[in-house]
Short mmCIF file of C-alpha atoms and ligand atoms in Angstrom, two decimals:
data_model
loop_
_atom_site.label_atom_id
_atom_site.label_comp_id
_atom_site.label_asym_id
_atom_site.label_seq_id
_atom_site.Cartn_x
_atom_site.Cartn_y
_atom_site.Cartn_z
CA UNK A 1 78.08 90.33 117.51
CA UNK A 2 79.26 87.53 115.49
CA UNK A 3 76.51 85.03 116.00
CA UNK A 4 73.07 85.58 115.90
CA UNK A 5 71.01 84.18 119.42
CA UNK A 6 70.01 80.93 118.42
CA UNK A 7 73.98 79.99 117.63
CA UNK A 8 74.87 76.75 120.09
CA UNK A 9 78.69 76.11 120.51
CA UNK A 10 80.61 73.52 122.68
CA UNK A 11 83.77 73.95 123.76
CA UNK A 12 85.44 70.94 124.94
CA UNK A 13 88.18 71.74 128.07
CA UNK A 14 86.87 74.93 128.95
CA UNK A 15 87.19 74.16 132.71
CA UNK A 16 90.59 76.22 132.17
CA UNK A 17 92.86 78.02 130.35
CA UNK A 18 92.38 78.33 126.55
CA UNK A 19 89.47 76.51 126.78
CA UNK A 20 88.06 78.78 128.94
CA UNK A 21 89.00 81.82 127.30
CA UNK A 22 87.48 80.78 123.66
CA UNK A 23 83.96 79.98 125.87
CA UNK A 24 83.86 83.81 127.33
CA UNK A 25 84.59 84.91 123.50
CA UNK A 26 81.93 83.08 121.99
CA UNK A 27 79.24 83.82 124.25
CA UNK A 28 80.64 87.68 124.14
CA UNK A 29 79.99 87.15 120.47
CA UNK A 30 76.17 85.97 121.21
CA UNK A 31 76.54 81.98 121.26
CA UNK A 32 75.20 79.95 123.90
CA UNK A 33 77.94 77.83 125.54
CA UNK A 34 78.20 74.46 126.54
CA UNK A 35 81.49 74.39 128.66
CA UNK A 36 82.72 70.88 128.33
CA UNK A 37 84.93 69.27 130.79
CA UNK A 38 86.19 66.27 132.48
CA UNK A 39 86.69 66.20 136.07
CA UNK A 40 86.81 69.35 137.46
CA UNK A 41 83.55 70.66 137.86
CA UNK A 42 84.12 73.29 140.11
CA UNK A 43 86.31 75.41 137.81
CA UNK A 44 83.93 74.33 134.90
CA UNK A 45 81.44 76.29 137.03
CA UNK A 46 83.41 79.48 137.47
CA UNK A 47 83.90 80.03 133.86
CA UNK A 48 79.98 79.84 133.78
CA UNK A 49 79.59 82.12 136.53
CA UNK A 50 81.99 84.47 134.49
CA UNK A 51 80.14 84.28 130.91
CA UNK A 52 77.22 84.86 132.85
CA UNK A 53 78.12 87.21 134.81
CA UNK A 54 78.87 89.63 131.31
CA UNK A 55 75.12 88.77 130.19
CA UNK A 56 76.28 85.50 128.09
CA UNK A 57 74.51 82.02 128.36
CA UNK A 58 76.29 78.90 129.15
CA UNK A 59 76.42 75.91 131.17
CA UNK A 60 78.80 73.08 132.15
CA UNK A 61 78.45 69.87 131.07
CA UNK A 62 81.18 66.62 131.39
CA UNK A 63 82.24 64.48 129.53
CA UNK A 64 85.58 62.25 129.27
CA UNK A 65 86.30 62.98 125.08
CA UNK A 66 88.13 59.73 125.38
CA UNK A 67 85.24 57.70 126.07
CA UNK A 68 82.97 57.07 123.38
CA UNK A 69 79.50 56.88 125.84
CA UNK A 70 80.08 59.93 127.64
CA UNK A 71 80.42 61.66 124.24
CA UNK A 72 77.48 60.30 122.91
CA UNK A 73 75.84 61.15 126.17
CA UNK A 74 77.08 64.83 126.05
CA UNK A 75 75.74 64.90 122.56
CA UNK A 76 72.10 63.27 123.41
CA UNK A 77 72.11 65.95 126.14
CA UNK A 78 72.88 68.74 123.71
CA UNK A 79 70.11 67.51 120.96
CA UNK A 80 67.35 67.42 123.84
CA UNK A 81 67.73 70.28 126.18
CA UNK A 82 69.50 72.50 123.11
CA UNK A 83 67.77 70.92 120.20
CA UNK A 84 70.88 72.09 117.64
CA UNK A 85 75.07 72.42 117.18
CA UNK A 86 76.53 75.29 115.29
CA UNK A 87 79.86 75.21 116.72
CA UNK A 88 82.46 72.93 117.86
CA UNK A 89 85.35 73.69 119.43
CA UNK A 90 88.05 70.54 119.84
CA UNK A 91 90.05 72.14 122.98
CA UNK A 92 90.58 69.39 125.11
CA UNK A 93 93.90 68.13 125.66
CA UNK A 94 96.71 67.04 127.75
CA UNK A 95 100.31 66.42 127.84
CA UNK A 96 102.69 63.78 129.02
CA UNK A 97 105.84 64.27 127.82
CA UNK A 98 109.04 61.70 127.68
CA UNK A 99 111.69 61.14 125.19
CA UNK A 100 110.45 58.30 122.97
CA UNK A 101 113.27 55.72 123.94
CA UNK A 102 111.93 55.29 127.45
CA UNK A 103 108.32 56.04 126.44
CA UNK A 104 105.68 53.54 127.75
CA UNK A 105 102.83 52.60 125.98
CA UNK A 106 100.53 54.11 128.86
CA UNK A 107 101.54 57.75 127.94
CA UNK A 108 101.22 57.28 124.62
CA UNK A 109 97.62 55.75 124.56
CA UNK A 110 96.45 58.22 126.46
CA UNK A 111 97.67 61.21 125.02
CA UNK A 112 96.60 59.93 121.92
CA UNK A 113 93.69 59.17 123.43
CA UNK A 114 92.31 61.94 124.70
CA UNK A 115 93.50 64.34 122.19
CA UNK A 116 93.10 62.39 118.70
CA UNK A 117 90.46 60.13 119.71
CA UNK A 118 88.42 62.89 121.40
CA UNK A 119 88.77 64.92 118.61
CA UNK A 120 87.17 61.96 116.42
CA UNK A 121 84.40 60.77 118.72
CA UNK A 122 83.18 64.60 119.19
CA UNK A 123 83.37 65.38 115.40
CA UNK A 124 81.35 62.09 114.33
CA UNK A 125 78.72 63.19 117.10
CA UNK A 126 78.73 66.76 115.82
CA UNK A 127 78.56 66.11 112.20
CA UNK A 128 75.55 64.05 112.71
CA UNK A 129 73.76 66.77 114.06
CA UNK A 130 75.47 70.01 111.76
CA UNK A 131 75.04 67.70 108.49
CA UNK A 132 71.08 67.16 109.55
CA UNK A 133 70.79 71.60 109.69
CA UNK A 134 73.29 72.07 107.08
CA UNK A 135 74.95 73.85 108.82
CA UNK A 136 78.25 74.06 110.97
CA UNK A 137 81.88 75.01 111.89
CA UNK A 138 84.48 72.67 113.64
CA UNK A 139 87.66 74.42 114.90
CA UNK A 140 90.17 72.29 116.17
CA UNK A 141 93.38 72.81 118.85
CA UNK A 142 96.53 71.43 117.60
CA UNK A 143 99.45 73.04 118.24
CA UNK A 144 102.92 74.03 117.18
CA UNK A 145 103.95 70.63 117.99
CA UNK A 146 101.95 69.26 115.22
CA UNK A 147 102.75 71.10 112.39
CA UNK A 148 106.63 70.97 112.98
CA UNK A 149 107.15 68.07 115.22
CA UNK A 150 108.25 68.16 118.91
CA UNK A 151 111.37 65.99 120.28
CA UNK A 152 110.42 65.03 124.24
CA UNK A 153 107.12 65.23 123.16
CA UNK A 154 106.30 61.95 120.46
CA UNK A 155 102.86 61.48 121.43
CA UNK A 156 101.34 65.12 122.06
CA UNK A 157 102.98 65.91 118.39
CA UNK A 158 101.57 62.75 116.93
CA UNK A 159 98.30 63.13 118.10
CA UNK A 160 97.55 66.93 117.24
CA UNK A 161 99.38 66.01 113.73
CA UNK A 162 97.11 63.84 113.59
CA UNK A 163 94.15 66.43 114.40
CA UNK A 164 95.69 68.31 111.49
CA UNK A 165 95.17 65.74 108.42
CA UNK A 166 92.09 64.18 110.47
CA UNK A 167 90.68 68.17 110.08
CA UNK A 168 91.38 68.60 106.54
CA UNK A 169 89.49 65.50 105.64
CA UNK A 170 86.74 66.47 107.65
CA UNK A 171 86.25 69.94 105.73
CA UNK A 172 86.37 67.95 102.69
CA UNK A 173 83.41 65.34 103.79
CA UNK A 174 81.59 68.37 105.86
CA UNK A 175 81.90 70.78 103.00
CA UNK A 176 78.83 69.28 100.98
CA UNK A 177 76.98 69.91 104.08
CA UNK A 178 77.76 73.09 104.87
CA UNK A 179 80.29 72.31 107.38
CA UNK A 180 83.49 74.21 107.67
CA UNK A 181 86.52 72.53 109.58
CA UNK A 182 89.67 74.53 110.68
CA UNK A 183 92.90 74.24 112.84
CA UNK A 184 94.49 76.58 115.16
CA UNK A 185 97.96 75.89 116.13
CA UNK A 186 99.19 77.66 119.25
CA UNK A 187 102.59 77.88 120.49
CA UNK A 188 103.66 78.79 123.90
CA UNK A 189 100.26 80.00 125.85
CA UNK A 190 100.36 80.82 129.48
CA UNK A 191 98.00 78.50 130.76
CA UNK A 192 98.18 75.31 133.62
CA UNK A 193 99.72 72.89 130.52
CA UNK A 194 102.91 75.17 130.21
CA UNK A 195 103.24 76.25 133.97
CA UNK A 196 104.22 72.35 134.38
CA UNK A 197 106.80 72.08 131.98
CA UNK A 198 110.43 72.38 133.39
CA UNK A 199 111.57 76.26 134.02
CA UNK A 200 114.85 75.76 132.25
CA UNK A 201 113.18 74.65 129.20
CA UNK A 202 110.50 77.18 128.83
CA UNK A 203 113.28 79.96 129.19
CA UNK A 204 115.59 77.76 126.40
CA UNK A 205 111.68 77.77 124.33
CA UNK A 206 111.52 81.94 125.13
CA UNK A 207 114.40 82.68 123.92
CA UNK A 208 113.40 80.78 120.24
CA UNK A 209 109.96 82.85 120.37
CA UNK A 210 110.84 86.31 118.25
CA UNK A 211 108.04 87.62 119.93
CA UNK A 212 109.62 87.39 123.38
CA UNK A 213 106.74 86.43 125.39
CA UNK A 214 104.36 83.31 125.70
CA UNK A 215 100.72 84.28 123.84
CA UNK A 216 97.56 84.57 126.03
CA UNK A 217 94.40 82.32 126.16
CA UNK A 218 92.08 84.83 124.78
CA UNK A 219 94.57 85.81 121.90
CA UNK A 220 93.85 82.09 120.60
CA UNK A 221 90.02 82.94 121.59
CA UNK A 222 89.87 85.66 119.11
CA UNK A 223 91.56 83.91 116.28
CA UNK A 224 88.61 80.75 116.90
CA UNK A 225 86.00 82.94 117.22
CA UNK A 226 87.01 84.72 113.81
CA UNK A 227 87.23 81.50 112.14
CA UNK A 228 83.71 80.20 113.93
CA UNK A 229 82.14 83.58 112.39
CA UNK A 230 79.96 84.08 108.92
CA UNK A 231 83.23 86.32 108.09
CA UNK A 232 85.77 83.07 107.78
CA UNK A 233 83.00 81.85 105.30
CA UNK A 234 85.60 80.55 102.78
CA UNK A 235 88.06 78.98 105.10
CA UNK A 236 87.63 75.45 105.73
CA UNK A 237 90.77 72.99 105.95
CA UNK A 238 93.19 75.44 107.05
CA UNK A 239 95.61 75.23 109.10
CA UNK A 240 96.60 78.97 111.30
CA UNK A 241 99.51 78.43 113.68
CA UNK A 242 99.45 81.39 116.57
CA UNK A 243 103.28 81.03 118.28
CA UNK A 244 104.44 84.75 118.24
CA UNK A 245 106.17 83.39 115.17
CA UNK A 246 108.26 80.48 116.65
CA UNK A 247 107.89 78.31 113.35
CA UNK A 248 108.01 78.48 109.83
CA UNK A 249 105.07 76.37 108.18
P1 LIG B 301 94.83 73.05 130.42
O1 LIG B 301 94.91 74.37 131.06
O2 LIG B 301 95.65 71.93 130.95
O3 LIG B 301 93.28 72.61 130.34
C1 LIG B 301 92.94 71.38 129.79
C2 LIG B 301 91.44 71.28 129.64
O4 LIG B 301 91.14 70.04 128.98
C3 LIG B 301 90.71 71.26 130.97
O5 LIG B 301 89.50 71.95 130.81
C4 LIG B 301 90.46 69.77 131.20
O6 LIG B 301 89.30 69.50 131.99
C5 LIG B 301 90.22 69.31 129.78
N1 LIG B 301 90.47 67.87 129.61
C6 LIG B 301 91.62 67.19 129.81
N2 LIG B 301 91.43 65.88 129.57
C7 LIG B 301 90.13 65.73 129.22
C8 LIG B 301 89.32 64.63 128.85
N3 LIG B 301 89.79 63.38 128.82
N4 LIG B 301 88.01 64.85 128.56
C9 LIG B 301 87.49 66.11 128.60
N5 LIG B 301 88.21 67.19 128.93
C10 LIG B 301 89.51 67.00 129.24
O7 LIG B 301 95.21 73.13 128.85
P2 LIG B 301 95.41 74.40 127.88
O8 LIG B 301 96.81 74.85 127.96
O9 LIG B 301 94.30 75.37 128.05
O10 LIG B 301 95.27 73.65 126.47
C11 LIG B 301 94.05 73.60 125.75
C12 LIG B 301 94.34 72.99 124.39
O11 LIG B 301 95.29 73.78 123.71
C13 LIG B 301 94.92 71.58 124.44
O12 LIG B 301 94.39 70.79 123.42
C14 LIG B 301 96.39 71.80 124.23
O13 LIG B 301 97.03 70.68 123.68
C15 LIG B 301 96.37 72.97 123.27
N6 LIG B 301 97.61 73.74 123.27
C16 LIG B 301 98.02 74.40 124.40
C17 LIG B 301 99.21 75.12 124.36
C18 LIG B 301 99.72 75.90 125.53
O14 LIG B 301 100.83 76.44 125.43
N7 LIG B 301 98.99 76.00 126.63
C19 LIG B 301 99.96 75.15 123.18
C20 LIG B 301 99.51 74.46 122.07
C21 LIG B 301 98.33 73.77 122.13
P3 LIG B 301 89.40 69.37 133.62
O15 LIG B 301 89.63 70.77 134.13
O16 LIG B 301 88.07 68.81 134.03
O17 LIG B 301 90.55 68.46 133.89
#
């Protein structure tokens, strides 16, 4: 196992997909799970059922990462019933893509929005607690996007290139604390987000992958629960792209 029993992780947008997939890994590994989500409480609930139903400890809690009270709320909830944070996993996200000329100011805010700003508002709230133990490990989803930029797609890359510098800041002001901060980039990953992309573009985006193939939730899974673990010990600020080697970075 990679965490010892009293190790308490949330994973924001584990209702689904990726999400989902790094909350079964880290309760395999021994954490108990808080399986954040936003709306969709039912599916939130099956990937308890599933953790639970391989001897792991979670349970779902939501919270709207975009809105600063029902963070703090999730976080007040965590502290009480919980009483500590070792991990925290940044996974929520969502897409709205649109080539910038016709892009209104909607889409952008609330990609931006939910994925940079929910990124910040869970950090501050989980570096208050991991700074008071001394203890702690942010992992954070960007993506491909981020790293190399993303044309029909201005806001998603601006806002997980913006999860990248906002992470490697944060390992430098968590680091005196004991707090480790990390990125993981994915490419293509067969989840709900890519099934709704158009079909003629994901083949064009296949074709680009030398891989041949789209990577699967729980192969991003492993990679955060490595990087969660005692054995990533000197990693912080990093950024690790996982795209079946679609970019150079
Ligand atoms: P997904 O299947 O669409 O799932 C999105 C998850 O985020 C759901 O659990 C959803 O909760 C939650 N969520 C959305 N908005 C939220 C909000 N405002 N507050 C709280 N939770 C919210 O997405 P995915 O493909 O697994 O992607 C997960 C992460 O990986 C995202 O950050 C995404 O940008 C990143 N990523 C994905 C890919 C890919 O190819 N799939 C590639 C690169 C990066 P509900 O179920 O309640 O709506």
């Amino acid at each position: 196992m990679f965490f010892t029993s009293d190790t308490v992780a949330l994973v924001t947008g584990a209702s689904r997909g990726i999400g989902r997939a790094i909350a079964r890994e880290l309760a395999g590994e021994g954490a108990m799970v808080v399986v954040g989500y936003n709306s969709n409480a039912e599916e939130a609930a099956r990937t308890v059922a599933g953790i639970e139903a391989s001897g792991g400890r979670a349970v779902a809690w939501a919270a709207n990462v975009a809105t600063e009270k029902e963070v703090v709320a999730l976080f007040r909830k965590i502290r009480s019933e919980l009483g500590r944070l070792d991990i925290l996993v940044n996974n929520a996200g969502i897409i709205k893509d649109g080539w910038l000329i016709m892009m209104g100011v909607a889409k952008w805010d609330e990609v931006i929005n939910t994925n940079l700003r929910g990124c910040f508002l869970c950090s501050r709230e989980a570096l208050k607690v991991m700074a008071n133990q001394k203890r702690g490990v942010v992992v954070n989803i960007a993506s491909t996007s981020g790293v190399a930029g993303q044309e029909g797609q201005l806001n998603y890359s601006a806002s997980k290139g913006g999860m990248i510098a906002f992470t490697k800041g944060l390992a430098r002001e968590g680091a005196p604390y004991g707090i480790r901060a990390n990125v993981v980039a994915p490419g293509f990953i067969e989840t709900d987000m890519v099934k709704r992309l158009d079909s003629s573009r994901l083949k064009q985006y296949l074709e680009m992958i030398p891989l041949k193939r789209m990577g699967k939730p729980e192969e991003v899974a492993y990679l955060v629960s490595f990087l969660a673990s005692a054995r990533a010990a000197y990693i912080t600020g990093k950024v690790f792209t996982i795209d079946g080697g679609l970019i150079n970075n």
